[in-house]
PDB file of C-alpha atoms in Angstrom:
ATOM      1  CA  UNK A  46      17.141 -83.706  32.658  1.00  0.00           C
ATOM      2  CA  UNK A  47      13.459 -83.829  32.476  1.00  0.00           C
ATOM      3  CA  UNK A  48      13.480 -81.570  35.691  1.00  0.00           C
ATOM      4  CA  UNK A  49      15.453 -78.847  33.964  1.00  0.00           C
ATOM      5  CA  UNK A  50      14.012 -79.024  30.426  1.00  0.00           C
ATOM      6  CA  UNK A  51      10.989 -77.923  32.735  1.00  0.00           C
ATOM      7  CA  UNK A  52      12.716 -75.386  34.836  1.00  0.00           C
ATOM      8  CA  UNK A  53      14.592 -74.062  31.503  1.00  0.00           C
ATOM      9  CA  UNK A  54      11.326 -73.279  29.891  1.00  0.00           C
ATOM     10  CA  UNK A  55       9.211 -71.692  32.863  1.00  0.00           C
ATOM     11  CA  UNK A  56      12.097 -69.885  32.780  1.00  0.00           C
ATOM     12  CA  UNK A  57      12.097 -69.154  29.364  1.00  0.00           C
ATOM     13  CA  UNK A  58       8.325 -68.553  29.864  1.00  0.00           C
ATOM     14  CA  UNK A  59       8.743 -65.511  32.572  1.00  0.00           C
ATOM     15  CA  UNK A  60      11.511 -63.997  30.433  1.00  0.00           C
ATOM     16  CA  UNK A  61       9.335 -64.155  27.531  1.00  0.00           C
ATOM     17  CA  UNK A  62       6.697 -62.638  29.809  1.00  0.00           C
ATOM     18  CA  UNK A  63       8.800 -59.648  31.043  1.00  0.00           C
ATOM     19  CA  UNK A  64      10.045 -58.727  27.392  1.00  0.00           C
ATOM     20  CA  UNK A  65       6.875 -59.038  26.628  1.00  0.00           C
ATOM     21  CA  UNK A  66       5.843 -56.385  29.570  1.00  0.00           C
ATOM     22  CA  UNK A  67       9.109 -54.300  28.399  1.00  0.00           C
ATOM     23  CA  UNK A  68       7.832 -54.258  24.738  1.00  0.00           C
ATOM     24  CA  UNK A  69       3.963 -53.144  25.851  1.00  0.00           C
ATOM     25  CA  UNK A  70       5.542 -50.423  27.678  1.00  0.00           C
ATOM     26  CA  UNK A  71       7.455 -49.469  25.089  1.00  0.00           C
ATOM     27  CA  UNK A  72       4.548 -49.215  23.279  1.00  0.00           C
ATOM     28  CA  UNK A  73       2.628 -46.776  25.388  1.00  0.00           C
ATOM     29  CA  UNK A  74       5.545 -44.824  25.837  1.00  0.00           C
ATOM     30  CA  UNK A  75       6.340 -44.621  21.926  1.00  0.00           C
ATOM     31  CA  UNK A  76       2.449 -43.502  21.804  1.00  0.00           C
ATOM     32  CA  UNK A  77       3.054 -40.738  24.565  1.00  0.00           C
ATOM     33  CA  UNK A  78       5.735 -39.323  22.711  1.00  0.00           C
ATOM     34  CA  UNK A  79       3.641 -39.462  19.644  1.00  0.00           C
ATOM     35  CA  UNK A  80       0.788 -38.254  21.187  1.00  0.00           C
ATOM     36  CA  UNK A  81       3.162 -35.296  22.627  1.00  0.00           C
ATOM     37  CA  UNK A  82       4.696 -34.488  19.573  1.00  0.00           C
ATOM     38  CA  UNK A  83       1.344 -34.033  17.841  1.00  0.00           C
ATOM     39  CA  UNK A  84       0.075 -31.687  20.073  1.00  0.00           C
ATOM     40  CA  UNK A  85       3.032 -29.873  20.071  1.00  0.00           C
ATOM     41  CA  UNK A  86       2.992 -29.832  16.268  1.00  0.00           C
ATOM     42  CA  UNK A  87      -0.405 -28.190  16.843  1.00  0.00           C
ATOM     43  CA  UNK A  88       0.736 -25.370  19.223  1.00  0.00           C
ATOM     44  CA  UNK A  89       3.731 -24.653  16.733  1.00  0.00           C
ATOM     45  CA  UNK A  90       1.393 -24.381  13.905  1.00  0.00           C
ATOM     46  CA  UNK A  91      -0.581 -22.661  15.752  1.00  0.00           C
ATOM     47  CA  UNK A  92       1.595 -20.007  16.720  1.00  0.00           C
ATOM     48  CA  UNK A  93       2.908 -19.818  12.957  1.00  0.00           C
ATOM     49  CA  UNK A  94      -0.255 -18.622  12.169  1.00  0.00           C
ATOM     50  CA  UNK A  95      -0.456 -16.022  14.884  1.00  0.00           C
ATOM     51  CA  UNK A  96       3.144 -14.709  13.643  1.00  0.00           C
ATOM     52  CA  UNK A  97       1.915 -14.695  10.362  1.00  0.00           C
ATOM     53  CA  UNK A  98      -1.224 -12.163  11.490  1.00  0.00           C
ATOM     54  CA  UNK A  99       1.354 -10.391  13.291  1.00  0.00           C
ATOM     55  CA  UNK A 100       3.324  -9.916  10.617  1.00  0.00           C
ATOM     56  CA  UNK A 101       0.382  -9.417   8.076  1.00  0.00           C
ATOM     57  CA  UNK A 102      -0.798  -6.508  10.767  1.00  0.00           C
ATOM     58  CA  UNK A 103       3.006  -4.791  11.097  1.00  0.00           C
ATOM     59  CA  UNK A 104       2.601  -4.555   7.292  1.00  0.00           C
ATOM     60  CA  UNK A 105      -0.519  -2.967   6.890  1.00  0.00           C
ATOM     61  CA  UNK A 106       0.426  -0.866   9.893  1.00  0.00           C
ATOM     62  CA  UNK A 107       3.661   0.605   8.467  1.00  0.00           C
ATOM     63  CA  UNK A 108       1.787   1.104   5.188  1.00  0.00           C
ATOM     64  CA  UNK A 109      -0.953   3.024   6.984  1.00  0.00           C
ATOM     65  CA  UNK A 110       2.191   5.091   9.067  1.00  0.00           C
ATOM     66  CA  UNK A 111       3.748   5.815   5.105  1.00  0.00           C
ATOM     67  CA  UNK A 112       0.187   6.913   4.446  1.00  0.00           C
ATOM     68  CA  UNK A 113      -0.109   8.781   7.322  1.00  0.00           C
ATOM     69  CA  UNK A 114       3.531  10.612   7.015  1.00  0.00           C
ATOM     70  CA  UNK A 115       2.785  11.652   3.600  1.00  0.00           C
ATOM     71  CA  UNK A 116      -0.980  13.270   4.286  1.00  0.00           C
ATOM     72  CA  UNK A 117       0.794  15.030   7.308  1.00  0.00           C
ATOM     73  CA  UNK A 118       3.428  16.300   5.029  1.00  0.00           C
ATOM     74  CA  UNK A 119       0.846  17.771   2.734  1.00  0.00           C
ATOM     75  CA  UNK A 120      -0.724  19.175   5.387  1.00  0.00           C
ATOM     76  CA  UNK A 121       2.177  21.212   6.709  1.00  0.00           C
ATOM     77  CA  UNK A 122       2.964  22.243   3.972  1.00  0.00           C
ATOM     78  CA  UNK A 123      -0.741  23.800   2.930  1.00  0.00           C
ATOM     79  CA  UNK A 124      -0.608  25.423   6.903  1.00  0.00           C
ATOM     80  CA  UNK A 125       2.925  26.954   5.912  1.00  0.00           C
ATOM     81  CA  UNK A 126       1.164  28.494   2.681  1.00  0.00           C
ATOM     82  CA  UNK A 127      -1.709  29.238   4.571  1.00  0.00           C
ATOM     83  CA  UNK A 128       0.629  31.092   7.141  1.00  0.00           C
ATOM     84  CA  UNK A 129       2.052  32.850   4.470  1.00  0.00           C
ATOM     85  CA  UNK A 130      -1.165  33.795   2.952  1.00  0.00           C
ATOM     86  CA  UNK A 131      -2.320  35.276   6.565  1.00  0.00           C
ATOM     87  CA  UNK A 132       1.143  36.983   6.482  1.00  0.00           C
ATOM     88  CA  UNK A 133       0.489  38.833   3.463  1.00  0.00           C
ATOM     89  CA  UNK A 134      -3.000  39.686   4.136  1.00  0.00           C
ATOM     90  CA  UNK A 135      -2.149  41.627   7.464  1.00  0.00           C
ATOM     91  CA  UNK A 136       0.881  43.231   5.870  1.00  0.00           C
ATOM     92  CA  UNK A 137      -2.272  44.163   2.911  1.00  0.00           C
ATOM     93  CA  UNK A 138      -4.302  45.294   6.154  1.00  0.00           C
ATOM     94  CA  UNK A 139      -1.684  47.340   7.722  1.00  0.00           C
ATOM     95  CA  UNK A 140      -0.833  48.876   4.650  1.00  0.00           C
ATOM     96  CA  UNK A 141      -4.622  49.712   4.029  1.00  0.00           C
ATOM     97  CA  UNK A 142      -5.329  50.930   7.737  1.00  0.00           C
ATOM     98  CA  UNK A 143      -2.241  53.189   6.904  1.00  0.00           C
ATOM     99  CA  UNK A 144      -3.710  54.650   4.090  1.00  0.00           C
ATOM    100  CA  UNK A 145      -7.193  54.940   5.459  1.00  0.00           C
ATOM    101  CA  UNK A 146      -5.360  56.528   8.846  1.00  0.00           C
ATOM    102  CA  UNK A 147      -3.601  58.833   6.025  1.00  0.00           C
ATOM    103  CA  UNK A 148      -6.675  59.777   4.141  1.00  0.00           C
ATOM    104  CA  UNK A 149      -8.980  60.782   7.254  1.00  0.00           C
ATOM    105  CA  UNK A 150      -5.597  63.140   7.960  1.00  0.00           C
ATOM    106  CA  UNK A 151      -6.182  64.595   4.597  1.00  0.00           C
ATOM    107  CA  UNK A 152      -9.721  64.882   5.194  1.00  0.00           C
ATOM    108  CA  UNK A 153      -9.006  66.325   8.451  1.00  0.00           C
ATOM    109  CA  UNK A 154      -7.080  69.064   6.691  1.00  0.00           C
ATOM    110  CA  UNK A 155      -9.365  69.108   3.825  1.00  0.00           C
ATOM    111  CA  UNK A 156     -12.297  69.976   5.699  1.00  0.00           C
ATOM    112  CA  UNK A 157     -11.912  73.213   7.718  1.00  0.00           C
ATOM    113  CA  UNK A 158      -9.863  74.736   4.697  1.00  0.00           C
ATOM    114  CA  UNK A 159     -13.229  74.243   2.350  1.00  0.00           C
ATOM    115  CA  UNK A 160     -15.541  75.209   5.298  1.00  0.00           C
ATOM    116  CA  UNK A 161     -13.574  78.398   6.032  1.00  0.00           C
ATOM    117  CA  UNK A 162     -12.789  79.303   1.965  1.00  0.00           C
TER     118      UNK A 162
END
């Protein structure tokens, strides 16, 4: 009886070792995954914060394109006056060169009748 009261508790003894073992290993690998999950907590947040630039930059960028649509819209619109401005004026110089072409007729005619009268 002695005998296995003996062999019982070395027996208990290496089971007690292994869980033991089971339980340190347990242990590191509950520290792993911890470890793990913090780091990947860090590359998340990380990331976050790039989107968040991103998204930051996409906003000032489509405010700058608004900007950007609105001065070009001006701006067409002061070359379509400015078109029509150079319009007029060379419909004003044709008309002039007309009358100039008109008036050095006259003068033409003008001329030899005073000369010869």
């Amino acid at each position: 009886l002695q005998r296995q009261a003996e062999q019982t508790c070395r027996q208990l003894v290496r089971t007690q070792e292994e869980h033991e073992q089971l339980l340190q290993a347990a242990v590191e690998q509950a520290e792993r995954l911890e470890q793990s999950l913090r780091n990947a907590e860090a590359v998340l947040a990380e990331r976050a914060a790039q989107l968040r630039d991103a998204q930051a930059q996409l906003s000032r960028n489509k405010q700058l394109i608004e900007e950007l649509r609105g001065e070009n819209r001006r701006f067409a619109m002061a070359l379509q006056a400015a078109e029509l401005k150079q319009k007029s004026m060379e419909e004003k110089n044709q008309l002039l060169e007309e009358q100039a072409s008109a008036l050095k007729h006259l003068i033409g005619k003008i001329t030899p009748a005073s000369l010869s009268g």
